[in-house]
Amino acid sequence: MNAYENTHIIVIGGGYAGVMAANRLTQRGDVTVTLVNPRADFVHRVRLHQLVGGSDAAVIAYRDVLAEGVRLTVDTVEHIDAGARTLTLASGATLTYDYLVYAVGSGSADPTVPGAAQHTYPIATLEDAQRLRPALDAAPSTAAVTVVGAGPTGIETAAELAEQGRAVTLVCGGVLGPYLHARGRRTVAARLARLGVTVLDGPGTKVTAVTRNTVHLADGRELPTSLTIWTVGFAVPDLAVRSGLTTDALGRLLTDETLTSVDDARIVAAGDSAAPSGLPLRMSCQAAMPMGARAADTVLARMADAQPETLNQPFAAQCISLGRNGGIFQFANRLDAAVWFNINGTLGAKLKETVCKVIPKHLADEAAKPGSYSLHRSGDTARRQRLQAAPTQPPATADQAA
């Protein structure tokens, strides 16, 4: 038995999924919830490109989004001992839990392109963005800036810097905005052109090597650059792998459709670091917060000796800012495939800004009234159809969790 009087639930990771789960778990008065996070503040990750551009700090005080009843421990989990239900922290401390929510999120993937690790700046985490910002400030306004990667992060970063008058080249390594519908892609390309961004796309634009002053492309071109920003690929922490838990090939914790670990019914996962049924959802806050709510509901159901509900979450859109005065809200179908309809221009920018403001409001509302969030119950028949073609892992039993 642990040292806490109530049932002790630990949430690892204080991002969108972790904070939502921690807040929701406080609706029971007989639980103690501890959130373990390496930072003392909440990182509003969808604004990191704004931190680089200087228009937002991308940080929110936890007191503004975290329920008062949640204990915040600023530390890093080094190891999970599922059998003993204990966590070893980087500080040397040990924590004991009754239930564990694994929400460690994601960060930059280590680049395999020669020279990229030494000569580029990633932007996936707060620390990445904080290292990049002074480097940009030190570079002349006319210095050539190369952004590698044309997903949402690359597009947003390129647009943000170009709007400030920077000379930006966006190297796609393939298609501009792979998620976008062709109509939306043309809209984004037109906006980037108006901002002065040079967009290099097509198969010949894969980066083959990076030096301090040059980006080498597969088609033989050599791009002069003063500063190179790397937005290609995300990776998850290897905590689950190091702890001997079952993961997918990328290291995401493998769960069933209730987000319960296939190894242990006392462990649930949410957000970018979860792989439900081996069919992980798109890495995004759009997925993370509902998954955090679902993970909390699974724990609460198990505490009540009830059957947890399964993942039931559709996607509706992807929104991308194109500087402070432009944006695109790309609608999608229930298979999370982009459709022809989008909202762009200044209205697209306003919608994106509204989304950025609503995200912490959802967290704060759940902190004030645990159990009030309901978007994770909106229904996803398309996911159920995909699961029919992919066998799921058997759920962990209560005996396995003991």
Short mmCIF file of C-alpha atoms in Angstrom, two decimals:
data_model
loop_
_atom_site.label_atom_id
_atom_site.label_comp_id
_atom_site.label_asym_id
_atom_site.label_seq_id
_atom_site.Cartn_x
_atom_site.Cartn_y
_atom_site.Cartn_z
CA MET A 1 0.00 0.00 0.00
CA ASN A 2 1.29 3.50 -0.76
CA ALA A 3 1.73 6.36 1.64
CA TYR A 4 -1.32 8.28 0.40
CA GLU A 5 -4.62 7.96 2.22
CA ASN A 6 -6.69 8.06 -0.98
CA THR A 7 -6.28 6.23 -4.25
CA HIS A 8 -3.19 7.78 -5.79
CA ILE A 9 -3.24 8.49 -9.52
CA ILE A 10 -0.11 9.81 -11.20
CA VAL A 11 -0.19 11.52 -14.58
CA ILE A 12 3.15 11.63 -16.40
CA GLY A 13 3.29 14.65 -18.70
CA GLY A 14 1.69 18.07 -18.32
CA GLY A 15 0.68 18.76 -21.92
CA TYR A 16 -2.78 18.91 -23.44
CA ALA A 17 -3.63 15.24 -22.72
CA GLY A 18 -2.02 15.11 -19.28
CA VAL A 19 -3.63 18.27 -17.93
CA MET A 20 -7.06 17.25 -19.24
CA ALA A 21 -6.72 13.82 -17.59
CA ALA A 22 -5.45 15.23 -14.29
CA ASN A 23 -8.24 17.80 -14.07
CA ARG A 24 -10.93 15.26 -14.90
CA LEU A 25 -9.72 12.80 -12.29
CA THR A 26 -10.38 15.30 -9.49
CA GLN A 27 -14.15 14.81 -9.81
CA ARG A 28 -13.82 12.02 -7.23
CA GLY A 29 -13.13 13.16 -3.69
CA ASP A 30 -11.35 9.98 -2.69
CA VAL A 31 -8.40 10.32 -5.07
CA THR A 32 -5.06 12.10 -4.89
CA VAL A 33 -3.81 13.23 -8.30
CA THR A 34 -0.15 14.02 -8.93
CA LEU A 35 1.05 15.50 -12.22
CA VAL A 36 4.75 14.91 -12.95
CA ASN A 37 6.17 17.28 -15.56
CA PRO A 38 9.70 18.50 -16.28
CA ARG A 39 8.58 22.15 -16.49
CA ALA A 40 6.89 24.42 -13.96
CA ASP A 41 4.65 26.00 -16.62
CA PHE A 42 2.23 24.72 -19.25
CA VAL A 43 3.57 24.90 -22.82
CA HIS A 44 0.95 26.03 -25.34
CA ARG A 45 2.65 24.08 -28.07
CA VAL A 46 0.51 25.28 -30.97
CA ARG A 47 1.99 28.75 -30.41
CA LEU A 48 5.68 27.78 -30.47
CA HIS A 49 6.14 29.30 -33.92
CA GLN A 50 4.82 32.54 -32.43
CA LEU A 51 7.41 32.37 -29.66
CA VAL A 52 10.07 32.17 -32.37
CA GLY A 53 8.47 35.09 -34.18
CA GLY A 54 8.07 37.12 -30.99
CA SER A 55 4.28 37.46 -30.96
CA ASP A 56 3.53 35.09 -28.03
CA ALA A 57 5.36 33.48 -25.10
CA ALA A 58 3.69 30.08 -25.75
CA VAL A 59 3.66 29.49 -21.98
CA ILE A 60 0.73 29.55 -19.54
CA ALA A 61 0.94 29.33 -15.76
CA TYR A 62 -0.37 26.00 -14.50
CA ARG A 63 -2.55 27.82 -11.99
CA ASP A 64 -4.60 29.02 -14.98
CA VAL A 65 -5.29 25.56 -16.44
CA LEU A 66 -4.70 22.99 -13.68
CA ALA A 67 -7.22 22.08 -10.99
CA GLU A 68 -6.28 23.23 -7.50
CA GLY A 69 -6.50 19.67 -6.21
CA VAL A 70 -3.75 18.40 -8.53
CA ARG A 71 -0.26 18.15 -7.00
CA LEU A 72 2.39 19.37 -9.47
CA THR A 73 5.78 17.67 -9.19
CA VAL A 74 8.42 19.32 -11.38
CA ASP A 75 10.66 16.39 -12.26
CA THR A 76 11.28 13.79 -14.97
CA VAL A 77 10.28 10.14 -14.76
CA GLU A 78 13.26 7.90 -15.51
CA HIS A 79 11.65 4.48 -15.04
CA ILE A 80 8.28 2.85 -14.50
CA ASP A 81 8.16 -0.36 -12.44
CA ALA A 82 4.71 -1.63 -13.33
CA GLY A 83 4.96 -4.64 -11.05
CA ALA A 84 5.72 -2.56 -7.97
CA ARG A 85 3.63 0.40 -9.21
CA THR A 86 6.47 2.82 -8.62
CA LEU A 87 8.17 5.58 -10.59
CA THR A 88 11.81 6.56 -10.31
CA LEU A 89 12.41 10.28 -10.89
CA ALA A 90 15.50 12.05 -12.18
CA SER A 91 15.85 13.71 -8.77
CA GLY A 92 16.24 10.28 -7.19
CA ALA A 93 12.80 10.32 -5.57
CA THR A 94 10.40 7.39 -5.86
CA LEU A 95 6.63 7.73 -6.23
CA THR A 96 4.06 4.99 -5.74
CA TYR A 97 0.78 4.92 -7.66
CA ASP A 98 -2.46 2.99 -7.78
CA TYR A 99 -3.21 4.06 -11.37
CA LEU A 100 -0.93 5.67 -13.94
CA VAL A 101 -1.76 7.92 -16.89
CA TYR A 102 1.03 7.87 -19.47
CA ALA A 103 0.91 11.17 -21.41
CA VAL A 104 4.54 12.00 -22.12
CA GLY A 105 3.82 13.64 -25.48
CA SER A 106 6.30 13.97 -28.34
CA GLY A 107 9.28 15.99 -29.46
CA SER A 108 11.69 16.33 -32.37
CA ALA A 109 12.90 13.18 -34.05
CA ASP A 110 16.67 12.92 -34.21
CA PRO A 111 17.53 13.84 -37.81
CA THR A 112 19.39 11.20 -39.78
CA VAL A 113 20.41 13.57 -42.59
CA PRO A 114 24.17 14.22 -42.38
CA GLY A 115 24.88 17.52 -40.62
CA ALA A 116 21.26 18.20 -39.65
CA ALA A 117 21.75 17.49 -35.95
CA GLN A 118 24.74 19.84 -35.77
CA HIS A 119 23.62 22.67 -38.05
CA THR A 120 19.85 23.04 -37.74
CA TYR A 121 17.38 24.27 -35.13
CA PRO A 122 14.34 22.08 -34.30
CA ILE A 123 11.15 23.72 -33.04
CA ALA A 124 9.09 20.88 -31.53
CA THR A 125 9.57 21.79 -27.86
CA LEU A 126 9.72 24.91 -25.70
CA GLU A 127 13.46 24.48 -25.24
CA ASP A 128 13.92 24.12 -29.00
CA ALA A 129 12.04 27.37 -29.66
CA GLN A 130 13.91 29.18 -26.88
CA ARG A 131 17.26 28.21 -28.45
CA LEU A 132 16.11 29.33 -31.89
CA ARG A 133 14.77 32.74 -30.88
CA PRO A 134 18.11 34.35 -29.89
CA ALA A 135 19.78 32.86 -32.97
CA LEU A 136 17.20 34.61 -35.13
CA ASP A 137 17.59 37.84 -33.19
CA ALA A 138 21.34 37.73 -33.77
CA ALA A 139 20.98 37.19 -37.54
CA PRO A 140 20.63 40.23 -39.82
CA SER A 141 17.10 40.80 -41.12
CA THR A 142 18.39 40.11 -44.65
CA ALA A 143 19.96 36.77 -43.70
CA ALA A 144 18.70 33.76 -45.63
CA VAL A 145 16.52 31.51 -43.44
CA THR A 146 15.74 27.98 -44.62
CA VAL A 147 12.81 26.05 -43.14
CA VAL A 148 12.95 22.30 -43.84
CA GLY A 149 9.63 20.47 -43.75
CA ALA A 150 6.26 21.56 -45.13
CA GLY A 151 3.83 20.19 -42.57
CA PRO A 152 1.85 22.62 -40.38
CA THR A 153 4.88 23.54 -38.22
CA GLY A 154 7.08 24.31 -41.21
CA ILE A 155 4.40 26.30 -43.00
CA GLU A 156 3.51 28.30 -39.89
CA THR A 157 7.13 29.06 -39.06
CA ALA A 158 7.96 30.13 -42.62
CA ALA A 159 4.92 32.40 -42.82
CA GLU A 160 5.53 33.92 -39.39
CA LEU A 161 9.11 34.88 -40.20
CA ALA A 162 8.38 36.04 -43.75
CA GLU A 163 5.63 38.33 -42.48
CA GLN A 164 8.34 40.05 -40.43
CA GLY A 165 10.38 40.66 -43.58
CA ARG A 166 12.73 37.69 -43.31
CA ALA A 167 14.06 36.08 -46.51
CA VAL A 168 12.62 32.59 -46.10
CA THR A 169 12.94 29.47 -48.24
CA LEU A 170 10.60 26.58 -47.43
CA VAL A 171 12.03 23.22 -48.49
CA CYS A 172 9.17 20.75 -48.71
CA GLY A 173 11.01 17.49 -49.41
CA GLY A 174 7.91 16.49 -51.35
CA VAL A 175 4.44 18.02 -51.31
CA LEU A 176 3.54 21.32 -49.64
CA GLY A 177 1.13 20.57 -46.80
CA PRO A 178 0.64 16.82 -47.40
CA TYR A 179 -2.56 16.78 -45.33
CA LEU A 180 -4.20 19.57 -47.30
CA HIS A 181 -6.71 19.16 -50.14
CA ALA A 182 -5.31 20.32 -53.50
CA ARG A 183 -7.55 23.39 -53.30
CA GLY A 184 -6.29 24.26 -49.83
CA ARG A 185 -2.70 23.63 -50.95
CA ARG A 186 -3.08 26.21 -53.72
CA THR A 187 -4.44 28.69 -51.19
CA VAL A 188 -1.48 28.17 -48.87
CA ALA A 189 1.00 28.43 -51.75
CA ALA A 190 -0.56 31.70 -52.87
CA ARG A 191 -0.40 33.18 -49.37
CA LEU A 192 3.24 32.13 -48.93
CA ALA A 193 4.10 33.69 -52.29
CA ARG A 194 2.50 36.97 -51.23
CA LEU A 195 4.60 36.90 -48.07
CA GLY A 196 7.73 36.39 -50.18
CA VAL A 197 8.44 32.79 -49.17
CA THR A 198 10.32 30.77 -51.78
CA VAL A 199 8.68 27.34 -51.82
CA LEU A 200 10.70 24.42 -53.15
CA ASP A 201 8.62 21.28 -53.59
CA GLY A 202 8.77 17.98 -55.47
CA PRO A 203 10.77 14.77 -54.99
CA GLY A 204 14.07 16.49 -55.81
CA THR A 205 13.76 18.73 -52.75
CA LYS A 206 14.58 16.07 -50.17
CA VAL A 207 17.47 17.31 -48.06
CA THR A 208 20.55 15.10 -48.36
CA ALA A 209 23.01 17.05 -46.20
CA VAL A 210 23.30 20.24 -44.16
CA THR A 211 26.34 22.34 -43.38
CA ARG A 212 26.53 25.55 -41.42
CA ASN A 213 25.90 27.66 -44.53
CA THR A 214 24.41 25.25 -47.08
CA VAL A 215 21.42 22.95 -47.51
CA HIS A 216 22.01 20.22 -50.10
CA LEU A 217 19.04 18.82 -52.04
CA ALA A 218 18.57 15.49 -53.79
CA ASP A 219 18.41 17.12 -57.21
CA GLY A 220 21.89 18.57 -56.74
CA ARG A 221 20.95 22.09 -55.73
CA GLU A 222 22.89 23.77 -52.95
CA LEU A 223 20.97 26.44 -51.05
CA PRO A 224 22.94 29.14 -49.26
CA THR A 225 21.58 29.64 -45.74
CA SER A 226 22.46 31.61 -42.66
CA LEU A 227 20.08 29.71 -40.37
CA THR A 228 18.26 26.43 -40.96
CA ILE A 229 15.11 25.43 -39.05
CA TRP A 230 14.26 21.69 -38.99
CA THR A 231 10.58 20.74 -38.70
CA VAL A 232 10.74 17.20 -40.09
CA GLY A 233 9.41 14.39 -37.97
CA PHE A 234 8.27 13.86 -34.41
CA ALA A 235 9.35 11.21 -31.93
CA VAL A 236 8.05 10.08 -28.55
CA PRO A 237 10.17 9.65 -25.40
CA ASP A 238 11.51 6.12 -24.88
CA LEU A 239 10.27 5.88 -21.28
CA ALA A 240 7.82 3.05 -22.05
CA VAL A 241 10.48 1.12 -23.97
CA ARG A 242 13.06 1.57 -21.19
CA SER A 243 10.46 0.42 -18.66
CA GLY A 244 9.75 -2.83 -20.50
CA LEU A 245 6.20 -1.94 -21.53
CA THR A 246 4.77 -3.01 -24.88
CA THR A 247 5.00 -0.29 -27.54
CA ASP A 248 4.58 0.13 -31.27
CA ALA A 249 7.60 0.53 -33.55
CA LEU A 250 7.90 4.25 -32.71
CA GLY A 251 7.81 3.70 -28.95
CA ARG A 252 4.20 4.71 -28.32
CA LEU A 253 2.54 2.74 -25.53
CA LEU A 254 0.34 0.05 -27.05
CA THR A 255 -3.21 0.06 -25.64
CA ASP A 256 -6.65 -1.28 -26.35
CA GLU A 257 -9.54 0.99 -27.38
CA THR A 258 -10.16 2.07 -23.77
CA LEU A 259 -6.56 3.40 -23.79
CA THR A 260 -5.54 0.70 -21.31
CA SER A 261 -2.02 -0.69 -21.67
CA VAL A 262 -2.01 -4.21 -23.10
CA ASP A 263 0.39 -5.10 -20.26
CA ASP A 264 -1.34 -3.65 -17.21
CA ALA A 265 -4.90 -2.50 -16.49
CA ARG A 266 -3.55 0.02 -13.98
CA ILE A 267 -1.80 1.97 -16.77
CA VAL A 268 -3.61 4.02 -19.40
CA ALA A 269 -2.15 6.28 -22.08
CA ALA A 270 -3.23 9.42 -23.91
CA GLY A 271 -1.95 11.86 -26.49
CA ASP A 272 0.96 11.52 -28.91
CA SER A 273 2.61 8.76 -26.85
CA ALA A 274 -0.37 6.36 -27.12
CA ALA A 275 -1.02 3.78 -29.83
CA PRO A 276 -4.56 2.47 -29.31
CA SER A 277 -4.97 -0.89 -31.08
CA GLY A 278 -1.78 -0.11 -32.98
CA LEU A 279 -3.72 2.57 -34.90
CA PRO A 280 -2.55 5.83 -33.28
CA LEU A 281 -4.46 9.03 -33.89
CA ARG A 282 -2.92 12.01 -35.66
CA MET A 283 -0.45 13.79 -33.37
CA SER A 284 -2.32 16.97 -32.45
CA CYS A 285 -3.98 18.79 -29.58
CA GLN A 286 -7.23 17.98 -31.39
CA ALA A 287 -6.60 14.36 -30.46
CA ALA A 288 -4.72 14.87 -27.19
CA MET A 289 -7.40 16.56 -25.09
CA PRO A 290 -10.22 14.11 -25.90
CA MET A 291 -7.80 11.24 -25.33
CA GLY A 292 -6.89 12.74 -21.96
CA ALA A 293 -10.58 12.82 -21.05
CA ARG A 294 -11.06 9.25 -22.25
CA ALA A 295 -8.03 8.04 -20.26
CA ALA A 296 -9.39 9.66 -17.10
CA ASP A 297 -12.82 8.14 -17.70
CA THR A 298 -11.21 4.71 -18.08
CA VAL A 299 -9.45 5.04 -14.72
CA LEU A 300 -12.63 6.27 -13.04
CA ALA A 301 -14.63 3.39 -14.53
CA ARG A 302 -12.13 0.84 -13.23
CA MET A 303 -12.27 2.41 -9.78
CA ALA A 304 -16.05 2.01 -9.89
CA ASP A 305 -15.79 -1.62 -11.11
CA ALA A 306 -17.50 -0.56 -14.33
CA GLN A 307 -16.62 -1.38 -17.93
CA PRO A 308 -14.70 1.53 -19.53
CA GLU A 309 -16.02 2.97 -22.77
CA THR A 310 -13.95 2.78 -25.93
CA LEU A 311 -12.29 5.51 -27.94
CA ASN A 312 -14.96 7.44 -29.80
CA GLN A 313 -13.33 10.46 -31.35
CA PRO A 314 -13.61 11.94 -34.86
CA PHE A 315 -11.48 14.59 -36.54
CA ALA A 316 -13.03 17.58 -38.25
CA ALA A 317 -10.29 19.85 -39.58
CA GLN A 318 -6.74 21.11 -39.51
CA CYS A 319 -6.04 24.80 -38.99
CA ILE A 320 -2.79 26.48 -39.97
CA SER A 321 -1.76 30.07 -39.32
CA LEU A 322 -0.13 31.91 -42.22
CA GLY A 323 1.30 34.85 -40.32
CA ARG A 324 -0.74 37.04 -38.00
CA ASN A 325 -3.07 38.17 -40.79
CA GLY A 326 -3.74 34.97 -42.68
CA GLY A 327 -4.65 31.36 -42.09
CA ILE A 328 -6.51 28.34 -43.38
CA PHE A 329 -9.12 26.17 -41.69
CA GLN A 330 -9.03 22.96 -43.73
CA PHE A 331 -12.12 20.81 -43.22
CA ALA A 332 -11.92 17.01 -43.25
CA ASN A 333 -14.23 14.02 -43.42
CA ARG A 334 -14.62 11.40 -40.70
CA LEU A 335 -11.70 9.43 -42.13
CA ASP A 336 -9.56 12.49 -41.32
CA ALA A 337 -9.01 13.17 -45.01
CA ALA A 338 -9.11 16.78 -46.20
CA VAL A 339 -12.07 17.83 -48.33
CA TRP A 340 -12.38 20.62 -50.87
CA PHE A 341 -13.89 23.15 -48.45
CA ASN A 342 -11.72 25.50 -46.43
CA ILE A 343 -11.90 28.93 -44.84
CA ASN A 344 -8.87 31.10 -45.49
CA GLY A 345 -7.57 34.66 -45.42
CA THR A 346 -8.27 36.93 -42.48
CA LEU A 347 -11.25 34.81 -41.43
CA GLY A 348 -9.00 31.75 -41.46
CA ALA A 349 -6.56 33.63 -39.22
CA LYS A 350 -9.36 34.56 -36.82
CA LEU A 351 -10.56 30.95 -36.66
CA LYS A 352 -7.05 29.72 -35.91
CA GLU A 353 -6.64 32.33 -33.18
CA THR A 354 -10.01 31.33 -31.73
CA VAL A 355 -8.88 27.69 -31.62
CA CYS A 356 -5.65 28.70 -29.87
CA LYS A 357 -7.64 30.59 -27.24
CA VAL A 358 -10.27 27.86 -26.79
CA ILE A 359 -7.70 25.13 -26.05
CA PRO A 360 -6.57 26.49 -22.64
CA LYS A 361 -10.18 27.49 -21.93
CA HIS A 362 -11.26 23.84 -22.29
CA LEU A 363 -8.56 22.88 -19.79
CA ALA A 364 -9.50 25.67 -17.38
CA ASP A 365 -13.20 24.79 -17.63
CA GLU A 366 -12.44 21.15 -16.81
CA ALA A 367 -10.32 22.30 -13.86
CA ALA A 368 -13.21 24.38 -12.52
CA LYS A 369 -15.86 21.73 -13.20
CA PRO A 370 -14.31 18.27 -13.54
CA GLY A 371 -16.30 15.99 -15.85
CA SER A 372 -17.81 18.81 -17.90
CA TYR A 373 -15.73 18.21 -21.06
CA SER A 374 -17.62 16.04 -23.57
CA LEU A 375 -16.00 16.28 -27.02
CA HIS A 376 -14.50 12.80 -26.62
CA ARG A 377 -18.01 11.36 -26.81
CA SER A 378 -18.93 12.83 -30.20
CA GLY A 379 -18.65 9.54 -32.12
CA ASP A 380 -16.30 8.04 -34.70
CA THR A 381 -17.85 5.31 -36.85
CA ALA A 382 -14.93 5.60 -39.28
CA ARG A 383 -12.47 4.38 -36.64
CA ARG A 384 -14.65 1.39 -35.88
CA GLN A 385 -14.61 0.55 -39.59
CA ARG A 386 -10.80 0.75 -39.69
CA LEU A 387 -10.52 -1.49 -36.64
CA GLN A 388 -12.43 -4.26 -38.41
CA ALA A 389 -9.47 -4.67 -40.73
CA ALA A 390 -6.85 -4.64 -37.96
CA PRO A 391 -6.86 -7.12 -35.06
CA THR A 392 -6.63 -5.49 -31.65
CA GLN A 393 -4.49 -6.54 -28.70
CA PRO A 394 -6.37 -8.29 -25.88
CA PRO A 395 -7.18 -5.92 -23.02
CA ALA A 396 -5.31 -6.27 -19.76
CA THR A 397 -7.27 -8.00 -17.02
CA ALA A 398 -7.58 -7.02 -13.40
CA ASP A 399 -5.35 -9.98 -12.49
CA GLN A 400 -2.57 -8.62 -14.71
CA ALA A 401 -2.83 -5.29 -12.90
CA ALA A 402 -2.51 -6.78 -9.42
#
